[in-house]
Coordinates of C-alpha atoms and ligand atoms in Angstrom, one line a residue:
M11 CA -22.6 -27.1 -0.2
K12 CA -22.3 -29.5 -3.1
R13 CA -19.4 -31.8 -3.3
R14 CA -18.1 -30.1 -6.4
D15 CA -18.2 -26.7 -4.7
M16 CA -16.4 -28.1 -1.7
L17 CA -13.7 -29.5 -4.0
T18 CA -13.3 -26.3 -5.8
L19 CA -13.1 -24.4 -2.6
A20 CA -10.5 -26.8 -1.3
V21 CA -8.4 -26.4 -4.4
V22 CA -8.7 -22.6 -4.4
T23 CA -7.7 -22.5 -0.7
A24 CA -4.7 -24.7 -1.4
A25 CA -3.8 -22.5 -4.4
L26 CA -3.6 -19.5 -2.1
F27 CA -1.3 -21.1 0.4
T28 CA 1.0 -23.4 -1.4
T29 CA 3.9 -22.7 -3.7
T30 CA 2.7 -24.7 -6.7
S31 CA -0.9 -25.5 -7.0
L32 CA -3.2 -27.1 -9.5
V33 CA -6.5 -25.4 -10.0
A34 CA -8.7 -27.9 -11.6
S35 CA -12.1 -26.5 -12.4
G36 CA -15.2 -28.8 -12.2
D37 CA -14.9 -32.5 -11.6
A38 CA -13.1 -33.7 -14.7
M39 CA -9.7 -35.3 -14.2
A40 CA -6.7 -33.3 -15.1
Q41 CA -5.8 -35.5 -18.1
D42 CA -9.3 -34.8 -19.7
K43 CA -8.5 -31.1 -19.9
K44 CA -7.8 -29.6 -23.2
W45 CA -5.4 -26.8 -22.1
R46 CA -2.7 -26.8 -19.4
I47 CA -1.8 -23.3 -18.6
G48 CA 1.0 -22.3 -16.2
F49 CA 0.9 -19.0 -14.3
S50 CA 4.1 -17.8 -12.7
Q51 CA 3.2 -15.3 -10.0
A52 CA 6.0 -13.1 -8.6
T53 CA 4.9 -13.3 -4.9
T54 CA 1.8 -13.8 -2.8
I55 CA 2.8 -11.8 0.2
E56 CA 1.4 -8.5 -1.2
P57 CA -2.4 -8.0 -1.0
W58 CA -2.6 -7.0 -4.7
R59 CA -1.0 -10.3 -5.7
A60 CA -3.4 -12.3 -3.5
Q61 CA -6.3 -10.5 -5.3
F62 CA -4.6 -11.2 -8.6
N63 CA -4.5 -15.0 -7.8
K64 CA -8.1 -14.9 -6.7
D65 CA -9.1 -13.3 -9.9
I66 CA -7.3 -15.8 -12.1
I67 CA -8.6 -18.8 -10.1
A68 CA -12.2 -17.4 -10.4
E69 CA -11.8 -17.1 -14.1
A70 CA -10.3 -20.6 -14.4
A71 CA -13.4 -22.0 -12.7
K72 CA -15.4 -20.8 -15.6
H73 CA -13.4 -22.9 -18.1
P74 CA -13.8 -26.6 -17.5
E75 CA -11.4 -27.3 -20.4
V76 CA -8.5 -25.5 -18.6
E77 CA -6.1 -26.9 -16.0
L78 CA -4.3 -23.9 -14.4
I79 CA -1.0 -24.5 -12.6
I80 CA 0.0 -21.5 -10.3
T81 CA 3.5 -21.1 -8.9
D82 CA 4.7 -18.6 -6.3
G83 CA 8.0 -16.9 -6.9
E84 CA 8.1 -15.9 -3.2
D85 CA 9.3 -12.4 -4.1
K86 CA 12.7 -13.8 -5.3
T87 CA 13.8 -13.6 -8.9
E88 CA 15.8 -17.0 -8.7
K89 CA 12.7 -18.8 -7.4
Q90 CA 10.5 -17.4 -10.1
V91 CA 13.0 -18.3 -12.8
A92 CA 13.1 -21.8 -11.5
D93 CA 9.3 -21.9 -11.5
V94 CA 9.1 -20.9 -15.2
E95 CA 11.8 -23.5 -16.0
N96 CA 9.6 -26.0 -14.3
L97 CA 6.6 -25.0 -16.4
I98 CA 8.7 -25.3 -19.6
R99 CA 9.7 -28.8 -18.5
Q100 CA 6.1 -29.7 -17.9
E101 CA 5.4 -28.7 -21.5
V102 CA 2.4 -26.6 -20.6
D103 CA 0.3 -25.2 -23.5
A104 CA 0.9 -21.5 -22.5
I105 CA 2.7 -19.6 -19.8
L106 CA 1.4 -16.5 -18.1
V107 CA 4.1 -14.6 -16.1
S108 CA 3.9 -11.6 -13.8
P109 CA 7.6 -10.9 -13.3
K110 CA 9.2 -9.9 -10.0
E111 CA 11.6 -7.8 -12.1
S112 CA 12.1 -7.2 -15.8
A113 CA 15.7 -8.0 -16.5
G114 CA 15.9 -11.1 -14.2
L115 CA 13.0 -12.8 -15.9
T116 CA 13.8 -12.0 -19.5
G117 CA 16.1 -15.0 -20.1
V118 CA 13.7 -17.6 -18.9
V119 CA 10.9 -16.0 -20.9
M120 CA 13.1 -16.3 -24.0
Q121 CA 13.7 -20.0 -23.1
A122 CA 9.9 -20.6 -23.1
I123 CA 9.5 -18.8 -26.4
D124 CA 12.4 -20.8 -27.9
A125 CA 10.6 -23.9 -26.6
R126 CA 7.6 -22.7 -28.7
I127 CA 5.4 -22.1 -25.6
P128 CA 3.3 -19.0 -26.1
V129 CA 4.0 -16.5 -23.3
F130 CA 1.6 -13.9 -21.9
V131 CA 3.3 -11.2 -19.8
L132 CA 1.1 -9.7 -17.1
D133 CA 1.5 -6.3 -15.2
R134 CA 5.3 -6.0 -15.1
N135 CA 7.2 -6.3 -18.4
V136 CA 10.3 -8.2 -19.5
E137 CA 13.0 -6.9 -21.8
T138 CA 11.8 -8.4 -25.0
D139 CA 8.7 -8.1 -27.1
K140 CA 8.8 -11.6 -28.5
Y141 CA 5.9 -12.7 -26.2
V142 CA 2.4 -13.1 -27.6
Q143 CA 0.8 -10.4 -25.5
F144 CA 1.1 -8.0 -22.6
V145 CA -1.9 -7.4 -20.3
G146 CA -1.7 -4.7 -17.6
G147 CA -2.5 -1.2 -16.6
D148 CA -0.9 1.9 -18.1
N149 CA 1.5 3.0 -15.4
K150 CA 2.6 6.2 -17.2
L151 CA -1.0 7.3 -17.5
I152 CA -1.6 6.5 -13.8
G153 CA 1.5 8.4 -12.8
R154 CA 0.3 11.4 -14.9
A155 CA -3.1 11.3 -13.2
A156 CA -1.4 11.2 -9.8
G157 CA 1.0 14.1 -10.7
E158 CA -1.9 16.2 -12.1
Y159 CA -3.8 15.6 -8.9
A160 CA -0.8 16.4 -6.7
V161 CA -0.4 19.7 -8.4
E162 CA -4.0 20.5 -7.8
L163 CA -3.7 19.6 -4.1
L164 CA -0.7 21.8 -3.8
G165 CA -2.4 24.9 -5.2
G166 CA -3.0 24.4 -8.9
K167 CA -1.1 24.7 -12.1
G168 CA 1.5 27.4 -12.1
K169 CA 0.9 28.1 -8.4
A170 CA 1.6 24.8 -6.7
T171 CA 4.0 24.9 -3.8
G172 CA 5.1 22.2 -1.4
N173 CA 7.6 19.5 -0.4
I174 CA 7.0 16.0 -1.8
V175 CA 8.2 12.7 -0.5
E176 CA 8.0 10.1 -3.3
I177 CA 8.4 6.4 -2.3
W178 CA 9.4 4.2 -5.3
G179 CA 8.3 0.6 -5.9
G180 CA 10.9 -1.9 -6.9
M181 CA 13.7 -0.2 -8.9
G182 CA 14.0 -3.2 -11.3
T183 CA 10.4 -2.9 -12.4
Q184 CA 8.9 -0.9 -15.2
P185 CA 5.7 0.1 -13.3
A186 CA 7.9 2.0 -10.7
H187 CA 9.7 3.9 -13.5
D188 CA 6.5 4.7 -15.4
R189 CA 4.7 5.8 -12.2
H190 CA 7.7 8.1 -11.5
D191 CA 8.0 9.5 -15.0
G192 CA 4.3 10.2 -15.5
F193 CA 4.0 12.0 -12.1
H194 CA 7.0 14.2 -12.8
E195 CA 5.6 15.3 -16.2
F196 CA 3.3 17.4 -14.1
T197 CA 5.1 18.2 -10.9
D198 CA 8.5 19.1 -12.5
K199 CA 6.7 22.0 -14.3
E200 CA 6.0 23.6 -10.9
P201 CA 8.9 25.8 -9.6
G202 CA 7.3 25.8 -6.2
I203 CA 7.4 22.1 -5.7
K204 CA 10.5 20.5 -4.1
N205 CA 11.3 16.8 -4.1
L206 CA 12.8 15.8 -0.8
L207 CA 14.1 12.4 -1.6
D208 CA 16.2 11.0 -4.4
Q209 CA 15.0 7.6 -5.8
Q210 CA 14.2 5.9 -2.4
S211 CA 12.6 2.5 -2.9
G212 CA 10.3 0.8 -0.5
D213 CA 10.2 -2.2 -2.8
W214 CA 6.3 -2.0 -2.8
K215 CA 6.3 -2.9 1.0
Q216 CA 4.4 -1.1 3.7
D217 CA 7.1 -1.6 6.4
Q218 CA 9.9 -0.3 4.2
A219 CA 7.9 2.8 3.3
Y220 CA 7.2 3.4 7.0
N221 CA 11.0 3.5 7.7
I222 CA 11.7 5.8 4.7
M223 CA 9.0 8.2 5.9
A224 CA 10.1 8.1 9.6
T225 CA 13.5 9.2 8.4
A226 CA 12.1 11.8 6.1
L227 CA 10.0 13.2 8.9
R228 CA 13.0 13.5 11.2
N229 CA 15.0 15.3 8.4
N230 CA 12.3 17.7 7.2
E231 CA 10.2 20.0 9.2
K232 CA 7.7 20.5 6.4
I233 CA 6.3 17.7 4.3
D234 CA 3.2 18.5 2.3
L235 CA 2.5 15.4 0.1
V236 CA 3.6 11.8 -0.1
Y237 CA 3.4 9.9 -3.4
G238 CA 3.7 6.1 -2.8
H239 CA 4.0 4.0 -5.9
N240 CA 1.4 1.7 -4.4
D241 CA -1.2 1.9 -1.6
P242 CA 0.7 -0.3 1.0
M243 CA 3.6 2.2 0.8
A244 CA 1.4 5.3 0.9
Y245 CA -0.3 3.8 4.0
G246 CA 3.0 2.9 5.6
A247 CA 4.1 6.5 5.2
Y248 CA 0.7 7.6 6.7
L249 CA 1.3 5.4 9.7
A250 CA 4.8 6.9 10.2
A251 CA 3.4 10.4 10.0
K252 CA 0.6 9.5 12.5
D253 CA 3.2 8.1 14.9
A254 CA 5.0 11.4 14.6
G255 CA 1.7 13.3 15.1
R256 CA 2.0 15.0 11.7
E257 CA -0.5 13.1 9.5
K258 CA -2.9 16.0 9.4
E259 CA -0.5 18.3 7.6
I260 CA 0.2 15.8 4.8
K261 CA -1.7 14.5 1.8
F262 CA -1.1 10.9 0.9
I263 CA -1.5 9.5 -2.7
G264 CA -1.3 5.8 -3.6
I265 CA -2.0 3.4 -6.4
D266 CA -3.9 0.0 -6.6
A267 CA -7.3 0.8 -5.1
L268 CA -8.1 -2.6 -3.6
P269 CA -11.5 -2.2 -1.9
G270 CA -10.3 -3.6 1.5
E271 CA -7.1 -1.5 1.4
G272 CA -6.6 1.7 -0.6
V273 CA -10.3 2.5 -1.1
T274 CA -11.1 1.9 2.5
W275 CA -8.1 4.1 3.6
V276 CA -9.4 6.9 1.4
K277 CA -12.9 6.5 2.8
N278 CA -11.4 6.7 6.3
G279 CA -9.6 9.9 5.4
E280 CA -6.1 8.2 5.8
L281 CA -5.2 8.5 2.2
T282 CA -6.2 11.5 0.0
A283 CA -6.5 9.5 -3.2
T284 CA -5.7 6.2 -4.8
F285 CA -5.7 5.2 -8.5
L286 CA -7.1 1.9 -9.7
Y287 CA -4.5 -0.6 -10.9
A288 CA -6.7 -3.5 -12.0
T289 CA -5.3 -7.0 -11.7
P290 CA -4.8 -8.8 -15.1
G291 CA -5.8 -12.1 -13.6
A292 CA -9.1 -12.7 -15.4
D293 CA -8.2 -10.9 -18.6
G294 CA -4.8 -12.6 -18.9
L295 CA -6.4 -16.0 -18.7
I296 CA -9.3 -15.1 -21.1
Q297 CA -6.7 -13.9 -23.7
A298 CA -4.5 -17.0 -23.4
I299 CA -7.5 -19.3 -23.9
K300 CA -8.6 -17.2 -26.9
Y301 CA -5.2 -17.6 -28.4
L302 CA -5.0 -21.3 -27.8
N303 CA -8.4 -21.7 -29.5
G304 CA -6.9 -20.1 -32.6
E305 CA -8.3 -16.6 -32.2
K306 CA -6.1 -13.5 -32.9
V307 CA -5.2 -11.5 -29.9
E308 CA -3.8 -8.0 -29.7
K309 CA -0.2 -7.3 -28.7
N310 CA -1.2 -5.1 -25.8
V311 CA -4.3 -5.1 -23.6
V312 CA -4.5 -2.0 -21.4
L313 CA -6.7 -2.2 -18.3
P314 CA -8.7 0.9 -17.3
T315 CA -7.9 3.0 -14.3
M316 CA -9.9 5.6 -12.2
K317 CA -9.3 8.1 -9.5
V318 CA -10.7 7.3 -6.0
T319 CA -11.1 10.2 -3.6
A320 CA -13.3 11.0 -0.6
E321 CA -16.0 11.9 -3.1
N322 CA -16.4 8.5 -4.6
A323 CA -14.8 6.0 -2.2
E324 CA -18.0 5.0 -0.6
Q325 CA -19.7 4.5 -4.0
V326 CA -16.8 2.3 -5.1
L327 CA -17.1 0.2 -2.0
K328 CA -20.8 -0.1 -2.5
E329 CA -20.3 -1.3 -6.0
K330 CA -18.0 -4.0 -4.6
G331 CA -20.7 -5.0 -2.2
M332 CA -18.9 -3.6 0.9
Ligands
FRU426 C1 2.2 -6.0 -6.0 C2 2.4 -4.7 -6.6 C3 1.3 -3.7 -6.6 C4 1.7 -2.8 -7.6 C5 2.2 -3.8 -8.7 C6 3.2 -3.2 -9.6 O1 3.3 -6.8 -6.1 O2 3.5 -4.1 -5.9 O3 1.0 -3.1 -5.3 O4 0.7 -2.0 -8.1 O5 2.8 -4.8 -7.9 O6 3.7 -4.1 -10.5

């Protein structure tokens, strides 16, 4: 391994495990860099977030003119607000932010904008549109695709019957609401479908989803389908059903489709389907660099999705070299 590769590796490793990290690409000293870009990540304890950081770090390594500073909000709004305040104080050239929740991060995003720092919002939104750009998946569309597939699994349009357990992501986030709304555009049209729970949130976490499902299993003799707003929660629900000896009667649908998680669980027959929610790590950074170099960027960049079922899971894994 060349010294430079070792250095990069060391920095990348540090970036994944410390709260604030400097990701310098190449050998140049930080002060030689043209652009200092701050990225405020909501948390790193969730697998999708870890992948997101890997993606942005890999992209940064392709831009020797960029110094990337990554902070970890540790899944707490107050911590993430302090992180963004810190980036403002450092007078970075641009701030990328993937908010823990919309309302809580809006004020500090406005502070950055008032300080004339261009802000790029990634994956979860804030309650203003004064930022330069939003980059992320279309959660309404993904919810609709999941709802349409649920109806198909439960007997088809006009004939679907079954009891559904829906496990919400964080209530303070737009993706959870959009994933809910899109899904119900399809399932609410079916008189034979019954929703067993009312707005129960697992806050995107596998263990919380496990507990919600364990209770739902105790309270309901018949559960036909689980819709988790992300794969860790769909999988948590699967594990609860398995522990109750009822996993074979139930279909499980999730969202994210990370190769090592959702796609593998589909391949193993644990989840019935997952929908790709690509991380905006690479695209977010590319767009910010474009903007700093004086190019025009669009207000919204929508990342593509796809459905992963037993039919294509293996192919998807192969394409990822797994
Ligand atoms: C990770 C995560 C993903 C989900 C996304 C929604 O924090 O919960 O699993 O798709 O956030 O914003």
